[in-house]
Structures are given as structure tokens and as C-alpha cells.
Coordinates of C-alpha atoms in Angstrom, one line a residue:
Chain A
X1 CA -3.2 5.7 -18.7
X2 CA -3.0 7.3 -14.8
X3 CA 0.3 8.3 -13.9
X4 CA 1.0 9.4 -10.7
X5 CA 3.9 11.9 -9.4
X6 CA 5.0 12.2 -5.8
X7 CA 8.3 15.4 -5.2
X8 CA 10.2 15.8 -3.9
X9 CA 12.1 12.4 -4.3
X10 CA 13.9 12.5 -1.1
X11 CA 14.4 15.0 1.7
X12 CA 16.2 15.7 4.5
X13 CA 15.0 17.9 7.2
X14 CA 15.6 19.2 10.7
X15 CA 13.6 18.9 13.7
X16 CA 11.0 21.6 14.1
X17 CA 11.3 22.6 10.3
X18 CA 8.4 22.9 8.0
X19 CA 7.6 20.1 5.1
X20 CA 5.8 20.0 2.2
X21 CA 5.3 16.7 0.2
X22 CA 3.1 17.2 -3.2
X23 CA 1.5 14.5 -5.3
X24 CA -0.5 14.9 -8.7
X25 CA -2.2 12.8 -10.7
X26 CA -2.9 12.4 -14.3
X27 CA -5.2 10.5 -16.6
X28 CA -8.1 10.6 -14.2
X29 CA -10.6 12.9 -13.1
X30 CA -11.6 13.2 -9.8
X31 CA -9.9 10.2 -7.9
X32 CA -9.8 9.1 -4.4
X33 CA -6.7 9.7 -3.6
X34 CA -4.6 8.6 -0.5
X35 CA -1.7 9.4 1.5
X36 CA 0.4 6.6 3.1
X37 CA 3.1 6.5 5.7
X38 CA 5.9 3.5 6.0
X39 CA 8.0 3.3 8.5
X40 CA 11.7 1.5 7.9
X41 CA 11.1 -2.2 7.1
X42 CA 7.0 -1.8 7.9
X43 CA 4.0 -2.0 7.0
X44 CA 1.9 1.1 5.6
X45 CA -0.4 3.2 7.7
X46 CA -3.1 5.1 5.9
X47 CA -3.0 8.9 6.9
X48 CA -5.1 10.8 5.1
X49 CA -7.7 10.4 1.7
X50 CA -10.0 12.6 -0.2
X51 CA -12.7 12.1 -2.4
X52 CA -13.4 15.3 -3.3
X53 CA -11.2 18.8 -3.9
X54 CA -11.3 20.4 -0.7
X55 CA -12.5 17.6 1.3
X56 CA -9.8 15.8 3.5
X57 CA -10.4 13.2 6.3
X58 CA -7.7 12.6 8.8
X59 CA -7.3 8.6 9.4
X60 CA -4.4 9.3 11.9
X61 CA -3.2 12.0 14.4
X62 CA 0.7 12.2 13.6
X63 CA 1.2 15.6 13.6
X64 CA 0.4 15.9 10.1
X65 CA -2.0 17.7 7.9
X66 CA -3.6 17.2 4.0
X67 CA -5.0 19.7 1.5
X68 CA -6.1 19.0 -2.0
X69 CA -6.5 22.1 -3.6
X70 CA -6.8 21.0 -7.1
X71 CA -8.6 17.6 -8.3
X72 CA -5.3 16.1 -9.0
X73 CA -2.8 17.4 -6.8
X74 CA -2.9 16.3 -3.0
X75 CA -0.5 17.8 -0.4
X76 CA 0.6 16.8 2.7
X77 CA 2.2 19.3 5.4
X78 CA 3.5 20.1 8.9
X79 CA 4.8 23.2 10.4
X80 CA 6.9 21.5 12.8
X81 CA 8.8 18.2 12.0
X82 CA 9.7 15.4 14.7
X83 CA 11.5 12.7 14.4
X84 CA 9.2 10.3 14.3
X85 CA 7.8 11.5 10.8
X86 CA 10.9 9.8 8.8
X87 CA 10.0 6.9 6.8
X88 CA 8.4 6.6 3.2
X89 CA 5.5 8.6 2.9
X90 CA 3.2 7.6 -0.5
X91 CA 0.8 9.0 -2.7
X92 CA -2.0 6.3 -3.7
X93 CA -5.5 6.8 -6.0
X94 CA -8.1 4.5 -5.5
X95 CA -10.6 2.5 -7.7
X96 CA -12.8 0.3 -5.6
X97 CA -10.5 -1.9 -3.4
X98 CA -7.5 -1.4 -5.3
X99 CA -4.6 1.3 -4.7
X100 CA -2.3 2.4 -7.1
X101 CA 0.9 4.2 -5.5
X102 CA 3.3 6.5 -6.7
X103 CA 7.1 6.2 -6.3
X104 CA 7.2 7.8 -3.0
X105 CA 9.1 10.4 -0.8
X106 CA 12.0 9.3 1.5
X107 CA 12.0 11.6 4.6
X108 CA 14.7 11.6 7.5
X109 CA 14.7 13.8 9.9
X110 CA 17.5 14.6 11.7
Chain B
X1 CA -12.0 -2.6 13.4
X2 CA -10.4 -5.0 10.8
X3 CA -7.2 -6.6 11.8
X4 CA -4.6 -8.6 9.5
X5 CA -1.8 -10.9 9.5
X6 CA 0.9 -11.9 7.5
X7 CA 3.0 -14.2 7.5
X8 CA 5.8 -15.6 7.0
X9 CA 7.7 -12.4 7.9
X10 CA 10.9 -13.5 6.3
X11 CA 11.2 -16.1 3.0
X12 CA 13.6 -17.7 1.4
X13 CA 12.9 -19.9 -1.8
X14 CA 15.4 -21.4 -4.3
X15 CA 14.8 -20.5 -7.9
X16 CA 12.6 -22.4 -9.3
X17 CA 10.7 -23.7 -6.5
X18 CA 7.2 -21.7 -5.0
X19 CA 6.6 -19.6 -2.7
X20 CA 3.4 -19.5 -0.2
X21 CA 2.4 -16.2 1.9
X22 CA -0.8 -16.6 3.6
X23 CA -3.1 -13.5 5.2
X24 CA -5.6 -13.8 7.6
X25 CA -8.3 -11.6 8.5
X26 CA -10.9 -10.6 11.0
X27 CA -13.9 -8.7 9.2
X28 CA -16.2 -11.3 7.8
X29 CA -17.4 -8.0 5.8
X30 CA -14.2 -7.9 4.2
X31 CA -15.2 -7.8 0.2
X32 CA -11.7 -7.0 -1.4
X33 CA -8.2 -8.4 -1.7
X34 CA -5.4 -7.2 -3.3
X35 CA -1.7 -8.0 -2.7
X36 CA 1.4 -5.6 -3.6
X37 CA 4.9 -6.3 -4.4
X38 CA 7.8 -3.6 -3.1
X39 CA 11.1 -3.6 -4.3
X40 CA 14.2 -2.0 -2.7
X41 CA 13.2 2.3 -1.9
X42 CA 10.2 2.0 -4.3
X43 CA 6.4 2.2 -4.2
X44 CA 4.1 -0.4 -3.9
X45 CA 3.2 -2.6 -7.5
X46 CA -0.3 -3.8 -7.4
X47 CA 0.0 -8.0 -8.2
X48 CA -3.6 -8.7 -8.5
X49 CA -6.7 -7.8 -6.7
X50 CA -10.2 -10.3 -6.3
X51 CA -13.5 -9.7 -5.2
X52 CA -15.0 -11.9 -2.0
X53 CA -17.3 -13.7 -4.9
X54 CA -13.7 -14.9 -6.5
X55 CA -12.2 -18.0 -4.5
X56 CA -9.2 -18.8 -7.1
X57 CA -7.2 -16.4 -9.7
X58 CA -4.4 -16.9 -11.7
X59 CA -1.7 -14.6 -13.6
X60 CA 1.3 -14.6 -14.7
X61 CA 2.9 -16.9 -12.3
X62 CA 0.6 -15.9 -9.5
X63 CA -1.6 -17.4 -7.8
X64 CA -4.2 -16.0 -5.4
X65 CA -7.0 -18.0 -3.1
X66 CA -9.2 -17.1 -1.0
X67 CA -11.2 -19.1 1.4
X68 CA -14.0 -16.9 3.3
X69 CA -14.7 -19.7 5.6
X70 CA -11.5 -19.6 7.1
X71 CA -10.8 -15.8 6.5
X72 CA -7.8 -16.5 4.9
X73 CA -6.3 -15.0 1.9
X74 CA -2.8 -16.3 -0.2
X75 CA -0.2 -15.7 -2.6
X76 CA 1.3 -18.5 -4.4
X77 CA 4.3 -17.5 -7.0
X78 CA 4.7 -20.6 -9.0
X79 CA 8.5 -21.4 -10.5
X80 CA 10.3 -18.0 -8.6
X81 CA 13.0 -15.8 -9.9
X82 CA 15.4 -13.8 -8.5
X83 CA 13.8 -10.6 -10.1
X84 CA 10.4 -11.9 -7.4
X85 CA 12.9 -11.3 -4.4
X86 CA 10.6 -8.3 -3.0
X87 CA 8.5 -7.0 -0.1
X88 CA 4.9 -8.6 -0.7
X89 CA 2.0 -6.6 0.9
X90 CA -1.7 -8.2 1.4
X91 CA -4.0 -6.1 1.7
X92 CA -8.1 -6.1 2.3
X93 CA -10.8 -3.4 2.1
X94 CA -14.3 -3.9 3.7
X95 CA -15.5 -0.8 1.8
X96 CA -16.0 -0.5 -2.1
X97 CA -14.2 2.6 -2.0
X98 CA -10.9 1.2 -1.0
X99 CA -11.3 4.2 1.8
X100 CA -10.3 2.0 4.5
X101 CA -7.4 -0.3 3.1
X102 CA -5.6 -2.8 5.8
X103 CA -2.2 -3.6 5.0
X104 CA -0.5 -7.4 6.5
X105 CA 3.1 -6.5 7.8
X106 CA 4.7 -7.4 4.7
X107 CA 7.1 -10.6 3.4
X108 CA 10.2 -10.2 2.6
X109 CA 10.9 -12.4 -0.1
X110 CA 14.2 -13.5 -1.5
X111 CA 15.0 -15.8 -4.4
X112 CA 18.1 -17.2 -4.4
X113 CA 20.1 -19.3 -7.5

């Protein structure tokens, strides 16, 4: 069975700081994998996915950016955090038109 | 591009009794449908997923139609419980790769005794 890890579980970060959210799955070779963004009490925005390692296409400019270095990790990253980036950011891998998440990472920024 | 609403954004249900959400969509390309369930600071729980050649499904207590002519997609939980009191995503893909995932605004759900 795929399971899917998201870290850190929560974090707390100052404006203008650097962040690094990770994600790996297991169980299944080369996924499509997904990163998600919820704001508080909303709906999800799709940020970034990759079908490939090394391949990353950007669905929305927030400020943000996606690597996937290995075939089951995929990272997300800024250099410089604002405080619009808090929410509930998600980790998702794809089979065709389903997504299955992780547990997510709660980010404030303060 | 593909747009999609939800609603009701807010629903209260006794236990027991059903509860309806209803999505709508734009693209009549639209080939799948999934909805999600999120509880309190968790991820999202995929509830069931159809195909655009599927107009009724059943599981578990669920029950999902959809009716292409009207572009219209719904969740029907039969006999609720307080443990269905959630966030419920819909949620449609016009691509077979799921690349390009719309999410409704959500339902909050609650279940009360």
C-alpha cells in the first residue's frame, strides 16, 4: 500500500525567513505528485505537480518554488516568507482523476 | 478554464437523517469526479471517485450522482453520524492525469444527536 509522509507537522516562521516543507512517498514508483495550498476555512489551490524527477511545473505564482529531487520525495521552498503563505500546505499523488493527500503541514507566519 | 461550485457552504443534519451537497461545473469536458472528506487540521480522505460514463455509485453510506446534462455532480450520505460532521470537498478533473484538479469551496458538515 502507498503511504505518504508530509514534515514537518507544523511550523512557525518569521517574515522574510526561509522554509522548507518535504514530502515522500512510498509504495509507488514514479507518481504524479502534487502540492496543495489551503487557506483557513478554504478551499485548496493547486501549486505545483511533477510527473517526473526533476521536472516541476508551476500552477501558481505565490512566491513559492518545487523541486523533486528523488522519485518519491517532492519539496517545496521559499527563501523569503510573507504572510500570506500561512495556511495548510499538502502533499497529494495522483492516479488518473483521483488525489490521495498526506496529513499536511500547518504554517503561520508571523 | 473550469470553474466549480459548492454548495451548501454550511450544513446541519440531525443524526439519522441525509445529507445532500450538490457541485456544479462548467467544462462539458470534465471526465472525472471525486469528492473528499476533511476533518478537523487533517488531510483530505478520498470518499469515492466516478468516471463521466458512471451516472450513479454507491458505498458505504454514500451516494454519488452525476447528471452531465445539467453539469451537476452530488453527494448524498444516507442515515448521518456524528463521526460524518466534516469538511466535504468535490472535486473534478478534465484531464486523465488528475494534473489539473478543481476543488468546490467545501461543506462544512455537522451532525448533531
Amino acid at each position: 500500500a502507498q503511504t505518504i509522509h508530509q514534515w514537518p507537522v507544523a511550523e512557525i516562521k518569521a517574515v522574510g525567513s526561509p522554509l522548507s516543507l518535504g514530502c515522500t512517498i512510498k509504495g509507488k514508483s514514479s507518481p504524479n505528485l502534487y502540492w496543495y495550498w489551503q487557506a483557513t476555512g478554504g478551499t485548496l489551490q493547486q501549486l505545483f505537480y511533477s510527473i517526473t524527477v526533476g521536472q516541476v511545473e508551476s500552477v501558481v505564482q505565490l512566491n513559492l518554488s518545487a523541486s523533486r529531487p528523488k522519485d518519491d520525495q517532492f519539496i517545496l521552498s521559499t527563501e523569503k516568507l510573507l504572510l500570506s503563505h500561512s495556511g495548510f500546505y499538502l502533499c497529494a499523488w495522483s492516479p488518473p482523476g483521483e488525489l490521495y493527500f498526506g496529513p499536511g503541514t500547518r504554517l503561520t507566519v508571523l | 478554464g473550469e470553474q466549480v461550485e459548492q454548495r451548501p457552504p454550511h450544513l446541519s443534519v440531525r443524526e439519522g437523517d441525509s445529507a445532500i451537497i450538490i457541485c456544479t461545473y462548467t467544462d462539458s469536458a470534465t471526465a472525472y469526479f471525486s469528492w473528499y472528506k476533511q476533518e478537523a487540521g487533517a488531510g483530505l480522505q478520498l470518499l469515492m471517485s466516478v468516471l463521466s460514463n458512471v451516472d450513479r455509485k454507491e458505498e458505504q453510506g454514500l451516494t454519488v450522482l452525476l447528471n452531465k446534462k445539467d453539469k451537476r455532480l452530488s453527494l448524498n450520505l444516507t442515515a448521518a453520524h456524528p463521526g460524518d460532521s466534516a469538511v466535504y470537498f468535490c472535486a473534478v478533473s478534465a484531464t486523465s492525469s488528475g494534473q489539473k484538479l478543481v476543488f468546490g469551496q467545501g461543506t462544512i458538515l455537522k451532525v448533531y444527536l
